[in-house]
Amino acid sequence: ERLPKPDKGKMRFHKIANVNKALDFICSKGVKLVSIGAEEIVDGNVKMTLGMIWTIILRFAIQDISVEETSAKEGLLLWCQRKTAPYRNVNVQNFHISWKDGLALCALIHRHRPDLIDYSKLRKDDPIGNLNTAFEVAEKFLDIPKMLDAEDIVNTPKPDEKAIMTYVSCFYHAFAGAEQAETAANRICKVLAVNQENEKLMEEYEKLASELLEWIRRTIPWLENRVAEQTMRAMQQKLEDFRDYRRVHKPPRVQEKCQLEINFNTLQTKLRLSNRPAFMPSEGKMVSDIANAWKGLEQVEKGYEEWLLTEIRRLERLDHLAEKFKQKCGMHEAWTAGKEELLSQKDYESASLMEIRALMRKHEAFESDLAAHQDRVEQIAAIAQELNELDYHDAATVNARCQGICDQWDNLGTLTQKRRDALERVEKLWETIDQLYLEFAKRAAPFNNWMDGAMEDLQDMFIVHSIEEIQSLITAHDQFKATLPEADKERMATVGIHNEILKIAQTYGIKLSGINPYTNLSQQDINNKWDTVKHLVPLRDQMLQEEVARQQANERLRRQFAAQANIIGPWIQTKMEEISHVSVDIAGSLEEQMNSLKQYEQNIINYKSNIDKLEGDHQLSQESLIFDNKHTNYSMEHVRVGWEQLLTTIARTINEVENQILTRDAKGISQEQLNEFRASFNHFDRKRNGMMDPDDFRACLISMGYDLGEVEFARIMTLVDPNNTGVVTFQAFIDFMTRETAETDTAEQVMASFKILASDKNYITVDELRRELPPEQAEYCISRMTRYVGPDAPTGALDYISFSSALYGESDL
């Protein structure tokens, strides 16, 4: 600043006038001059002159120094203490004794310019060397003149405080710019660290989401493959593979899906707390996209299990029908063997009258037998049709065999009719017939057919799924056994006819050929088959009782599974209801809530052994082909889904408390404030579900002193419910209540920090970034900053302004 022109005269009064002009200027700067007059200074009063010089130093070199709102002297002392604190043998307590050994001055220089002094080589017992080192370095490299003398300081018991203070203040001003740059660099590093951490979380989310979606994409075609196997063994292997998928492969993916949602919520919370734009995942990788894909997986999964069980039942039925078909075909083919040749004979052409009549009766008996077998042929055809309808894998063989039997049956009918016609043509030649033989044949054939049917029924295969069904078979078997006495009477009557023939022959001396001309059945045949029927009855009893035991074992398995399921199912429902209220009901700090929730989570995890035991019983039931259970409404699928939902819900609840802790710490909310917010929220959470309706939220705000109009309330609702879900969560409520008071960094603050590092330029160079920032943060900026466009920009200049805006979502990075 310009002062008035001095007087040019050399008289005493000229000198006094000039000194007064200087003193007036000093006073105009707020300096109070006490007892200092121009006359004393002109006359060479050393004390007055030194006092005035100190006043000028104090005003223009020291007075503006302030650290944490302290006075100039205290501020300068506090600055020295902080800068020299890490150095050995240095303890700055004042501006006289603390500086005698020179180490404090060397520490100040080394702290800011470690390239100028090797502090490790300094010795406390060499104060003059230390002081001269500091004076020479300061004068040569820092433009600080050598104001002090090392010997004077060392040899004085108490060095002059004002002299030391004046000299030290030069260091403060010399390094002030570096302090400002250091502060700016620290702020930028902090902002960049937040961005780098967030980008890492985004990359982790994208990777986890891609892996989970890829696993779902690979798994769904496997579950959609409904190509049935041809054997029961192969289909049971498919069921075992599906059980492995549910027990081994799917549970880790359930945890990944839950962790993905937790990571997404945590990331969004961190972005919101750091004043960053919300994270938008890549197309198709939103949490909702993953939830939809998961829902599709579970729908296909449910359909696949139902299909597997249906196919196993179908194959079980097919195996049963195939065996039954083979058994009936075998019996029928055994019966028809040779019948076509027999019917094609023309033995009646050379037969005697008795022989012809015998042939006629024999043919009548055959027709009776043929009609009795019609039902078996129809059963064979019906079984073949059912095998075709159930898509039996070897249907071609079944159809060919069935067609052969039907064609043969038609041919037998044609041959039978032809033979009857031929015999009837010569029937007039027959005069007599042995009525007893005929009666035997007629009674023996139906009885023999009845015994064939009885043996077939006694050996018939069966398949049942309950005690009631096997009991029905036992009842039918008991009814059959009740008919045996009457059947034995029929056998005795038939055998009696044969005995009557023998008696007549013996009485009248008739020589019998030993063969009944009307039937191939003999008395011995009837007795042998009857013995076979009696032998099969106890075997059938044993088979039915074994099946009763198996069904009773199955019933025990059902009851055992139901007993556990009826405990586990309600337990899971109760825990789900408790979790929905736990965050509202738990008192104390958030850390205490977190500990309670994690203990709650551990209790749930400890319950897993009960689920595993139930899975074991479920597997035993399926291996025993048990597919229904009337003793419980809880299927294994219900329990699995409920268990997975329970684990997901407790994890989400813990994550909500973690996000509240993040919000509290980031926004400086005290525990008391948070408790007040929680109490207000709980009071207006009418439904006790952790959410407020808009009307309840409005009432809550009014109770807290907000004067709300419709427009203002609508604006607030867009802040707390941006997705228009119609409810306000506790997290959104806290965000709103702390929005105005939160201390967050801004784009403008980051720009100002970069401006300091760039020495007030509108651009920054690569060298400046690498000099002022740590390597990792410097390279992060260099790789993302765009080239600065301007007339004064050197080659390689970078645009820190657009970069700062992009950090906060105000432009593209």
PDB file of C-alpha atoms in Angstrom, residues 258 568 571-579 600-601 603-605 607 611 639-653:
ATOM      1  CA  CYS A 258     -29.887 -63.805  -0.090  1.00  0.00           C
ATOM      2  CA  ILE A 568     -41.464 -78.046  12.646  1.00  0.00           C
ATOM      3  CA  TRP A 571     -42.277 -73.595  14.635  1.00  0.00           C
ATOM      4  CA  ILE A 572     -41.219 -72.035  11.316  1.00  0.00           C
ATOM      5  CA  GLN A 573     -44.500 -70.073  11.082  1.00  0.00           C
ATOM      6  CA  THR A 574     -44.033 -68.812  14.663  1.00  0.00           C
ATOM      7  CA  LYS A 575     -40.434 -67.746  13.980  1.00  0.00           C
ATOM      8  CA  MET A 576     -41.515 -65.903  10.829  1.00  0.00           C
ATOM      9  CA  GLU A 577     -44.127 -63.974  12.851  1.00  0.00           C
ATOM     10  CA  GLU A 578     -41.586 -63.213  15.599  1.00  0.00           C
ATOM     11  CA  ILE A 579     -39.028 -61.918  13.086  1.00  0.00           C
ATOM     12  CA  TYR A 600     -31.744 -65.251  17.170  1.00  0.00           C
ATOM     13  CA  GLU A 601     -30.209 -66.248  13.833  1.00  0.00           C
ATOM     14  CA  ASN A 603     -30.849 -70.317  17.353  1.00  0.00           C
ATOM     15  CA  ILE A 604     -32.542 -70.765  13.975  1.00  0.00           C
ATOM     16  CA  ILE A 605     -29.375 -72.252  12.430  1.00  0.00           C
ATOM     17  CA  TYR A 607     -32.575 -75.901  14.540  1.00  0.00           C
ATOM     18  CA  ILE A 611     -34.917 -80.237   9.266  1.00  0.00           C
ATOM     19  CA  VAL A 639     -41.088 -77.254   5.162  1.00  0.00           C
ATOM     20  CA  ARG A 640     -38.206 -76.630   2.706  1.00  0.00           C
ATOM     21  CA  VAL A 641     -39.779 -73.435   1.341  1.00  0.00           C
ATOM     22  CA  GLY A 642     -40.635 -72.189   4.843  1.00  0.00           C
ATOM     23  CA  TRP A 643     -37.094 -72.908   6.100  1.00  0.00           C
ATOM     24  CA  GLU A 644     -35.500 -71.056   3.163  1.00  0.00           C
ATOM     25  CA  GLN A 645     -37.841 -68.071   3.683  1.00  0.00           C
ATOM     26  CA  LEU A 646     -36.997 -68.056   7.418  1.00  0.00           C
ATOM     27  CA  LEU A 647     -33.224 -67.929   6.779  1.00  0.00           C
ATOM     28  CA  THR A 648     -33.701 -65.196   4.155  1.00  0.00           C
ATOM     29  CA  THR A 649     -35.959 -63.102   6.422  1.00  0.00           C
ATOM     30  CA  ILE A 650     -33.608 -63.127   9.463  1.00  0.00           C
ATOM     31  CA  ALA A 651     -30.658 -62.252   7.174  1.00  0.00           C
ATOM     32  CA  ARG A 652     -32.606 -59.336   5.688  1.00  0.00           C
ATOM     33  CA  THR A 653     -33.616 -58.101   9.169  1.00  0.00           C
TER      34      THR A 653
END
